[in-house]
GROMACS .gro file of C-alpha atoms in nm:
model
  343
    1UNK     CA    1 -19.994  -1.877  -5.114
    2UNK     CA    2 -19.897  -1.614  -4.864
    3UNK     CA    3 -20.051  -1.611  -4.534
    4UNK     CA    4 -19.788  -1.371  -4.409
    5UNK     CA    5 -19.941  -1.140  -4.137
    6UNK     CA    6 -19.788  -0.853  -3.877
    7UNK     CA    7 -19.878  -0.857  -3.523
    8UNK     CA    8 -19.734  -0.553  -3.294
    9UNK     CA    9 -19.432  -0.501  -3.539
   10UNK     CA   10 -19.369  -0.871  -3.546
   11UNK     CA   11 -19.374  -1.043  -3.929
   12UNK     CA   12 -19.535  -1.371  -3.870
   13UNK     CA   13 -19.568  -1.694  -4.107
   14UNK     CA   14 -19.954  -1.744  -4.082
   15UNK     CA   15 -20.241  -1.549  -3.813
   16UNK     CA   16 -20.234  -1.891  -3.677
   17UNK     CA   17 -20.140  -1.866  -3.294
   18UNK     CA   18 -20.175  -2.067  -3.012
   19UNK     CA   19 -20.354  -1.865  -2.720
   20UNK     CA   20 -20.236  -1.891  -2.343
   21UNK     CA   21 -20.318  -2.259  -2.241
   22UNK     CA   22 -20.168  -2.553  -2.023
   23UNK     CA   23 -20.038  -2.670  -2.334
   24UNK     CA   24 -19.751  -2.444  -2.366
   25UNK     CA   25 -19.638  -2.534  -1.978
   26UNK     CA   26 -19.442  -2.807  -2.199
   27UNK     CA   27 -19.119  -2.711  -2.380
   28UNK     CA   28 -19.205  -3.024  -2.597
   29UNK     CA   29 -19.545  -2.875  -2.693
   30UNK     CA   30 -19.422  -2.547  -2.785
   31UNK     CA   31 -19.156  -2.705  -3.031
   32UNK     CA   32 -19.469  -2.928  -3.162
   33UNK     CA   33 -19.671  -2.597  -3.237
   34UNK     CA   34 -19.376  -2.444  -3.442
   35UNK     CA   35 -19.307  -2.766  -3.612
   36UNK     CA   36 -19.719  -2.782  -3.705
   37UNK     CA   37 -19.752  -2.428  -3.814
   38UNK     CA   38 -19.803  -2.171  -3.557
   39UNK     CA   39 -19.663  -1.859  -3.613
   40UNK     CA   40 -19.599  -1.753  -3.281
   41UNK     CA   41 -19.713  -1.891  -2.974
   42UNK     CA   42 -19.903  -1.677  -2.618
   43UNK     CA   43 -19.747  -1.878  -2.328
   44UNK     CA   44 -19.984  -2.002  -2.036
   45UNK     CA   45 -20.053  -1.707  -1.767
   46UNK     CA   46 -19.863  -1.596  -1.492
   47UNK     CA   47 -20.135  -1.530  -1.253
   48UNK     CA   48 -20.169  -1.204  -0.999
   49UNK     CA   49 -20.250  -1.448  -0.709
   50UNK     CA   50 -19.913  -1.616  -0.790
   51UNK     CA   51 -19.744  -1.296  -0.704
   52UNK     CA   52 -19.922  -1.239  -0.421
   53UNK     CA   53 -19.879  -1.542  -0.248
   54UNK     CA   54 -19.472  -1.502  -0.330
   55UNK     CA   55 -19.499  -1.173  -0.134
   56UNK     CA   56 -19.715  -1.368   0.163
   57UNK     CA   57 -19.491  -1.665   0.213
   58UNK     CA   58 -19.175  -1.405   0.225
   59UNK     CA   59 -19.362  -1.212   0.526
   60UNK     CA   60 -19.467  -1.557   0.659
   61UNK     CA   61 -19.130  -1.678   0.695
   62UNK     CA   62 -18.995  -1.301   0.797
   63UNK     CA   63 -19.234  -1.351   1.124
   64UNK     CA   64 -19.319  -1.703   1.168
   65UNK     CA   65 -19.375  -1.737   1.560
   66UNK     CA   66 -19.452  -1.395   1.612
   67UNK     CA   67 -19.836  -1.389   1.569
   68UNK     CA   68 -20.083  -1.487   1.772
   69UNK     CA   69 -20.314  -1.631   1.583
   70UNK     CA   70 -20.114  -1.868   1.324
   71UNK     CA   71 -20.463  -1.973   1.176
   72UNK     CA   72 -20.518  -1.639   0.991
   73UNK     CA   73 -20.242  -1.751   0.783
   74UNK     CA   74 -20.465  -2.050   0.651
   75UNK     CA   75 -20.648  -1.796   0.456
   76UNK     CA   76 -20.424  -1.798   0.158
   77UNK     CA   77 -20.384  -2.052  -0.098
   78UNK     CA   78 -20.118  -2.327  -0.073
   79UNK     CA   79 -19.845  -2.295  -0.325
   80UNK     CA   80 -19.929  -2.605  -0.473
   81UNK     CA   81 -20.259  -2.504  -0.617
   82UNK     CA   82 -20.068  -2.308  -0.880
   83UNK     CA   83 -19.881  -2.475  -1.160
   84UNK     CA   84 -19.550  -2.255  -1.150
   85UNK     CA   85 -19.416  -1.997  -0.943
   86UNK     CA   86 -19.262  -1.650  -1.114
   87UNK     CA   87 -18.948  -1.758  -1.085
   88UNK     CA   88 -19.004  -2.097  -1.292
   89UNK     CA   89 -19.237  -1.875  -1.549
   90UNK     CA   90 -18.956  -1.662  -1.609
   91UNK     CA   91 -18.678  -1.955  -1.652
   92UNK     CA   92 -18.967  -2.120  -1.891
   93UNK     CA   93 -18.994  -1.815  -2.120
   94UNK     CA   94 -18.606  -1.850  -2.161
   95UNK     CA   95 -18.575  -2.172  -2.229
   96UNK     CA   96 -18.867  -2.165  -2.465
   97UNK     CA   97 -18.687  -1.852  -2.629
   98UNK     CA   98 -18.359  -2.122  -2.671
   99UNK     CA   99 -18.566  -2.427  -2.846
  100UNK     CA  100 -18.748  -2.212  -3.105
  101UNK     CA  101 -18.779  -1.919  -3.364
  102UNK     CA  102 -19.074  -1.795  -3.323
  103UNK     CA  103 -19.181  -1.511  -3.117
  104UNK     CA  104 -19.293  -1.625  -2.783
  105UNK     CA  105 -19.590  -1.391  -2.633
  106UNK     CA  106 -19.623  -1.378  -2.241
  107UNK     CA  107 -19.916  -1.363  -2.040
  108UNK     CA  108 -20.004  -1.208  -1.725
  109UNK     CA  109 -20.337  -1.252  -1.571
  110UNK     CA  110 -20.458  -1.015  -1.291
  111UNK     CA  111 -20.726  -0.716  -1.185
  112UNK     CA  112 -20.477  -0.482  -1.020
  113UNK     CA  113 -20.170  -0.302  -1.113
  114UNK     CA  114 -20.027  -0.481  -0.800
  115UNK     CA  115 -19.661  -0.651  -0.877
  116UNK     CA  116 -19.739  -0.656  -1.254
  117UNK     CA  117 -19.481  -0.446  -1.343
  118UNK     CA  118 -19.194  -0.564  -1.159
  119UNK     CA  119 -19.291  -0.919  -1.332
  120UNK     CA  120 -19.333  -0.723  -1.678
  121UNK     CA  121 -18.968  -0.600  -1.680
  122UNK     CA  122 -18.830  -0.942  -1.557
  123UNK     CA  123 -19.021  -1.119  -1.851
  124UNK     CA  124 -18.886  -0.896  -2.107
  125UNK     CA  125 -18.575  -0.930  -2.005
  126UNK     CA  126 -18.630  -1.337  -2.007
  127UNK     CA  127 -18.650  -1.273  -2.372
  128UNK     CA  128 -19.026  -1.262  -2.431
  129UNK     CA  129 -19.110  -1.059  -2.785
  130UNK     CA  130 -19.446  -0.927  -2.611
  131UNK     CA  131 -19.659  -0.922  -2.358
  132UNK     CA  132 -20.033  -1.018  -2.330
  133UNK     CA  133 -20.225  -0.871  -1.991
  134UNK     CA  134 -20.503  -1.091  -1.963
  135UNK     CA  135 -20.739  -0.863  -1.746
  136UNK     CA  136 -20.945  -1.081  -1.574
  137UNK     CA  137 -21.194  -0.908  -1.364
  138UNK     CA  138 -21.545  -0.960  -1.240
  139UNK     CA  139 -21.635  -0.689  -1.014
  140UNK     CA  140 -21.872  -0.773  -0.711
  141UNK     CA  141 -21.869  -0.491  -0.533
  142UNK     CA  142 -22.214  -0.263  -0.565
  143UNK     CA  143 -22.040   0.020  -0.497
  144UNK     CA  144 -21.787   0.039  -0.796
  145UNK     CA  145 -21.871   0.234  -1.093
  146UNK     CA  146 -21.811   0.130  -1.447
  147UNK     CA  147 -21.564   0.445  -1.487
  148UNK     CA  148 -21.392   0.342  -1.207
  149UNK     CA  149 -21.368   0.010  -1.334
  150UNK     CA  150 -21.250   0.131  -1.674
  151UNK     CA  151 -20.976   0.355  -1.502
  152UNK     CA  152 -20.873   0.047  -1.344
  153UNK     CA  153 -20.751  -0.100  -1.715
  154UNK     CA  154 -20.614   0.201  -1.812
  155UNK     CA  155 -20.400   0.221  -1.506
  156UNK     CA  156 -20.247  -0.136  -1.565
  157UNK     CA  157 -20.192  -0.073  -1.931
  158UNK     CA  158 -20.006   0.256  -1.848
  159UNK     CA  159 -19.832   0.129  -1.556
  160UNK     CA  160 -19.681  -0.213  -1.743
  161UNK     CA  161 -19.603  -0.009  -2.071
  162UNK     CA  162 -19.396   0.262  -1.857
  163UNK     CA  163 -19.188  -0.032  -1.737
  164UNK     CA  164 -19.128  -0.224  -2.053
  165UNK     CA  165 -19.060  -0.132  -2.448
  166UNK     CA  166 -19.148  -0.472  -2.586
  167UNK     CA  167 -19.506  -0.459  -2.720
  168UNK     CA  168 -19.823  -0.502  -2.518
  169UNK     CA  169 -20.179  -0.660  -2.605
  170UNK     CA  170 -20.492  -0.639  -2.406
  171UNK     CA  171 -20.722  -0.891  -2.354
  172UNK     CA  172 -21.051  -0.799  -2.285
  173UNK     CA  173 -21.394  -0.911  -2.172
  174UNK     CA  174 -21.685  -0.783  -2.379
  175UNK     CA  175 -21.879  -0.674  -2.083
  176UNK     CA  176 -21.824  -0.281  -2.109
  177UNK     CA  177 -22.114  -0.047  -2.124
  178UNK     CA  178 -21.959   0.121  -2.447
  179UNK     CA  179 -21.673  -0.134  -2.556
  180UNK     CA  180 -21.623   0.095  -2.886
  181UNK     CA  181 -21.516   0.356  -2.649
  182UNK     CA  182 -21.318   0.124  -2.412
  183UNK     CA  183 -21.123   0.021  -2.711
  184UNK     CA  184 -21.047   0.362  -2.791
  185UNK     CA  185 -20.912   0.447  -2.445
  186UNK     CA  186 -20.682   0.153  -2.435
  187UNK     CA  187 -20.551   0.234  -2.820
  188UNK     CA  188 -20.486   0.596  -2.687
  189UNK     CA  189 -20.328   0.462  -2.373
  190UNK     CA  190 -20.060   0.285  -2.585
  191UNK     CA  191 -20.200  -0.095  -2.627
  192UNK     CA  192 -20.026  -0.245  -2.924
  193UNK     CA  193 -20.317  -0.491  -2.984
  194UNK     CA  194 -20.649  -0.572  -2.859
  195UNK     CA  195 -20.719  -0.941  -2.770
  196UNK     CA  196 -21.117  -1.040  -2.859
  197UNK     CA  197 -21.258  -1.184  -2.600
  198UNK     CA  198 -21.138  -1.331  -2.280
  199UNK     CA  199 -21.403  -1.662  -2.185
  200UNK     CA  200 -21.489  -1.573  -1.779
  201UNK     CA  201 -21.470  -1.900  -1.625
  202UNK     CA  202 -21.829  -1.983  -1.500
  203UNK     CA  203 -21.891  -2.186  -1.166
  204UNK     CA  204 -22.129  -2.485  -1.122
  205UNK     CA  205 -22.281  -2.626  -0.834
  206UNK     CA  206 -22.256  -2.989  -0.779
  207UNK     CA  207 -22.602  -3.104  -0.671
  208UNK     CA  208 -22.472  -3.421  -0.506
  209UNK     CA  209 -22.181  -3.256  -0.277
  210UNK     CA  210 -22.379  -2.908  -0.274
  211UNK     CA  211 -22.068  -2.734  -0.327
  212UNK     CA  212 -21.959  -2.486  -0.613
  213UNK     CA  213 -21.713  -2.640  -0.852
  214UNK     CA  214 -21.480  -2.540  -1.132
  215UNK     CA  215 -21.653  -2.586  -1.476
  216UNK     CA  216 -21.429  -2.511  -1.772
  217UNK     CA  217 -21.619  -2.572  -2.127
  218UNK     CA  218 -21.398  -2.518  -2.420
  219UNK     CA  219 -21.558  -2.305  -2.689
  220UNK     CA  220 -21.753  -2.425  -2.975
  221UNK     CA  221 -21.748  -2.240  -3.347
  222UNK     CA  222 -22.062  -2.050  -3.237
  223UNK     CA  223 -21.861  -1.866  -2.981
  224UNK     CA  224 -21.661  -1.665  -3.244
  225UNK     CA  225 -21.992  -1.452  -3.313
  226UNK     CA  226 -21.930  -1.192  -3.042
  227UNK     CA  227 -21.574  -1.148  -3.136
  228UNK     CA  228 -21.615  -1.129  -3.539
  229UNK     CA  229 -21.858  -0.876  -3.452
  230UNK     CA  230 -21.648  -0.651  -3.256
  231UNK     CA  231 -21.342  -0.648  -3.472
  232UNK     CA  232 -21.576  -0.590  -3.766
  233UNK     CA  233 -21.700  -0.305  -3.601
  234UNK     CA  234 -21.340  -0.164  -3.476
  235UNK     CA  235 -21.106  -0.224  -3.743
  236UNK     CA  236 -21.008   0.100  -3.937
  237UNK     CA  237 -21.134   0.275  -3.610
  238UNK     CA  238 -20.829   0.223  -3.375
  239UNK     CA  239 -20.473   0.214  -3.410
  240UNK     CA  240 -20.373  -0.121  -3.231
  241UNK     CA  241 -20.398  -0.427  -3.413
  242UNK     CA  242 -20.719  -0.668  -3.336
  243UNK     CA  243 -20.660  -1.040  -3.238
  244UNK     CA  244 -20.954  -1.245  -3.262
  245UNK     CA  245 -20.975  -1.549  -3.004
  246UNK     CA  246 -21.261  -1.800  -2.931
  247UNK     CA  247 -21.417  -2.028  -3.137
  248UNK     CA  248 -21.190  -2.057  -3.417
  249UNK     CA  249 -21.177  -2.392  -3.495
  250UNK     CA  250 -21.164  -2.472  -3.865
  251UNK     CA  251 -21.012  -2.297  -4.165
  252UNK     CA  252 -21.372  -2.093  -4.265
  253UNK     CA  253 -21.356  -1.949  -3.866
  254UNK     CA  254 -21.011  -1.807  -3.920
  255UNK     CA  255 -21.099  -1.669  -4.229
  256UNK     CA  256 -21.375  -1.524  -4.104
  257UNK     CA  257 -21.212  -1.333  -3.832
  258UNK     CA  258 -20.907  -1.180  -4.117
  259UNK     CA  259 -21.228  -1.053  -4.336
  260UNK     CA  260 -21.347  -0.888  -4.026
  261UNK     CA  261 -21.005  -0.720  -3.981
  262UNK     CA  262 -20.800  -0.967  -3.728
  263UNK     CA  263 -20.480  -0.939  -3.762
  264UNK     CA  264 -20.401  -1.287  -3.600
  265UNK     CA  265 -20.664  -1.588  -3.499
  266UNK     CA  266 -20.582  -1.772  -3.182
  267UNK     CA  267 -20.616  -2.150  -3.116
  268UNK     CA  268 -20.739  -2.319  -2.798
  269UNK     CA  269 -20.978  -2.521  -2.710
  270UNK     CA  270 -20.957  -2.686  -3.073
  271UNK     CA  271 -20.600  -2.781  -2.990
  272UNK     CA  272 -20.742  -2.936  -2.637
  273UNK     CA  273 -21.003  -3.134  -2.792
  274UNK     CA  274 -20.763  -3.261  -3.145
  275UNK     CA  275 -20.411  -3.196  -3.062
  276UNK     CA  276 -20.167  -2.946  -3.145
  277UNK     CA  277 -20.117  -3.090  -3.502
  278UNK     CA  278 -20.429  -2.975  -3.601
  279UNK     CA  279 -20.278  -2.654  -3.675
  280UNK     CA  280 -20.167  -2.821  -4.006
  281UNK     CA  281 -20.552  -2.867  -4.086
  282UNK     CA  282 -20.639  -2.535  -4.013
  283UNK     CA  283 -20.407  -2.376  -4.235
  284UNK     CA  284 -20.469  -2.646  -4.523
  285UNK     CA  285 -20.832  -2.549  -4.523
  286UNK     CA  286 -20.714  -2.206  -4.544
  287UNK     CA  287 -20.523  -2.237  -4.815
  288UNK     CA  288 -20.754  -2.452  -5.010
  289UNK     CA  289 -21.027  -2.177  -4.993
  290UNK     CA  290 -20.804  -1.895  -5.068
  291UNK     CA  291 -20.665  -2.095  -5.423
  292UNK     CA  292 -21.056  -2.169  -5.490
  293UNK     CA  293 -21.154  -1.805  -5.470
  294UNK     CA  294 -20.817  -1.682  -5.607
  295UNK     CA  295 -20.677  -1.517  -5.275
  296UNK     CA  296 -20.292  -1.461  -5.326
  297UNK     CA  297 -20.237  -1.356  -4.974
  298UNK     CA  298 -20.418  -1.293  -4.655
  299UNK     CA  299 -20.349  -0.945  -4.716
  300UNK     CA  300 -20.610  -0.896  -4.953
  301UNK     CA  301 -20.907  -1.029  -4.752
  302UNK     CA  302 -20.785  -0.851  -4.433
  303UNK     CA  303 -21.095  -0.635  -4.295
  304UNK     CA  304 -21.279  -0.640  -4.653
  305UNK     CA  305 -21.579  -0.758  -4.458
  306UNK     CA  306 -21.521  -0.486  -4.173
  307UNK     CA  307 -21.804  -0.246  -4.103
  308UNK     CA  308 -21.596   0.005  -4.284
  309UNK     CA  309 -21.601  -0.207  -4.593
  310UNK     CA  310 -21.863  -0.424  -4.631
  311UNK     CA  311 -22.167  -0.355  -4.859
  312UNK     CA  312 -22.409  -0.389  -4.567
  313UNK     CA  313 -22.262  -0.195  -4.249
  314UNK     CA  314 -22.585  -0.211  -4.031
  315UNK     CA  315 -22.501  -0.612  -4.036
  316UNK     CA  316 -22.357  -0.556  -3.755
  317UNK     CA  317 -22.609  -0.330  -3.547
  318UNK     CA  318 -22.958  -0.341  -3.400
  319UNK     CA  319 -23.111  -0.311  -3.728
  320UNK     CA  320 -22.989  -0.637  -3.876
  321UNK     CA  321 -23.075  -0.821  -3.508
  322UNK     CA  322 -23.446  -0.697  -3.563
  323UNK     CA  323 -23.460  -0.857  -3.929
  324UNK     CA  324 -23.322  -1.175  -3.754
  325UNK     CA  325 -23.572  -1.220  -3.520
  326UNK     CA  326 -23.855  -1.121  -3.776
  327UNK     CA  327 -23.718  -1.416  -3.991
  328UNK     CA  328 -23.626  -1.647  -3.763
  329UNK     CA  329 -23.861  -1.994  -3.807
  330UNK     CA  330 -23.827  -2.251  -3.515
  331UNK     CA  331 -23.695  -2.567  -3.578
  332UNK     CA  332 -23.965  -2.743  -3.399
  333UNK     CA  333 -24.260  -2.628  -3.597
  334UNK     CA  334 -24.178  -2.832  -3.925
  335UNK     CA  335 -24.157  -3.183  -3.725
  336UNK     CA  336 -24.373  -3.141  -3.437
  337UNK     CA  337 -24.765  -3.104  -3.346
  338UNK     CA  338 -24.740  -2.798  -3.130
  339UNK     CA  339 -25.144  -2.761  -3.090
  340UNK     CA  340 -25.088  -2.926  -2.714
  341UNK     CA  341 -24.918  -2.594  -2.661
  342UNK     CA  342 -25.222  -2.393  -2.683
  343UNK     CA  343 -25.457  -2.602  -2.573
   0.00000   0.00000   0.00000
């Protein structure tokens, strides 16, 4: 059974790639991922806020005692809020490359050009095989136009691409006015791959403390539908590789993404829930399905159910949505007396 695939010029033993998560902060975990069958690993992210904090701390030490309002310095977060600093991150990449044979993909997380280019160079020098730009941007300025937001993405990609020679993937959210056009623009700007989609952190309100607090929700298999749809639509229309992320928990999920047109399928929540060795089970499920349905390789199925190649291209568009609404039957109608709703 041939599970090999290619991603941004890298030949991988399978399409199963752990995405950026706290798991990759430990070198032993990365070694376990390789042993379990991971084809590559995306490292945990180096955040733009960390780069800003580093510059701020340098300025603070150079100017300590010269300002009149020392309390102003407390507006920046303490360094203990971040797991690792930039130098530690670079060292971690270097050590990972010494311990495993699979590709190491670094991750930069931010929303402006800032100091990304300098650290992109250092990430390449540390030995990373590729770089994923996780452009995590929630615009809150009501004066900011969609054109300005989209141009920021292009400028970040262009600046980083000019600074390094390793391939660059861009991890996107789905919240664009025209996702297809944005994908085309990033493709033309030189993105080696598009990773679809980022799952934004959504805060919650603690009713007991009357405070806004972090609330990380792990994905479920239902989360994959949006990525699957857009990968199927974009397949064959742009040159950039397509990577699927969010909601991939089983072998069936990975197979569907590959048929839609993904080159790799990224795993995160499922590994946090069930452990790193779950990679083995997903691969086993894929192989069993392929054997049962007489597929000899991943290449046979990639893109076979994309909008370009499937028998019903409208299934990914509005017409199918209207049909779904027209044929849907609420689950409660068969088991509950609903007469009181209308009395």
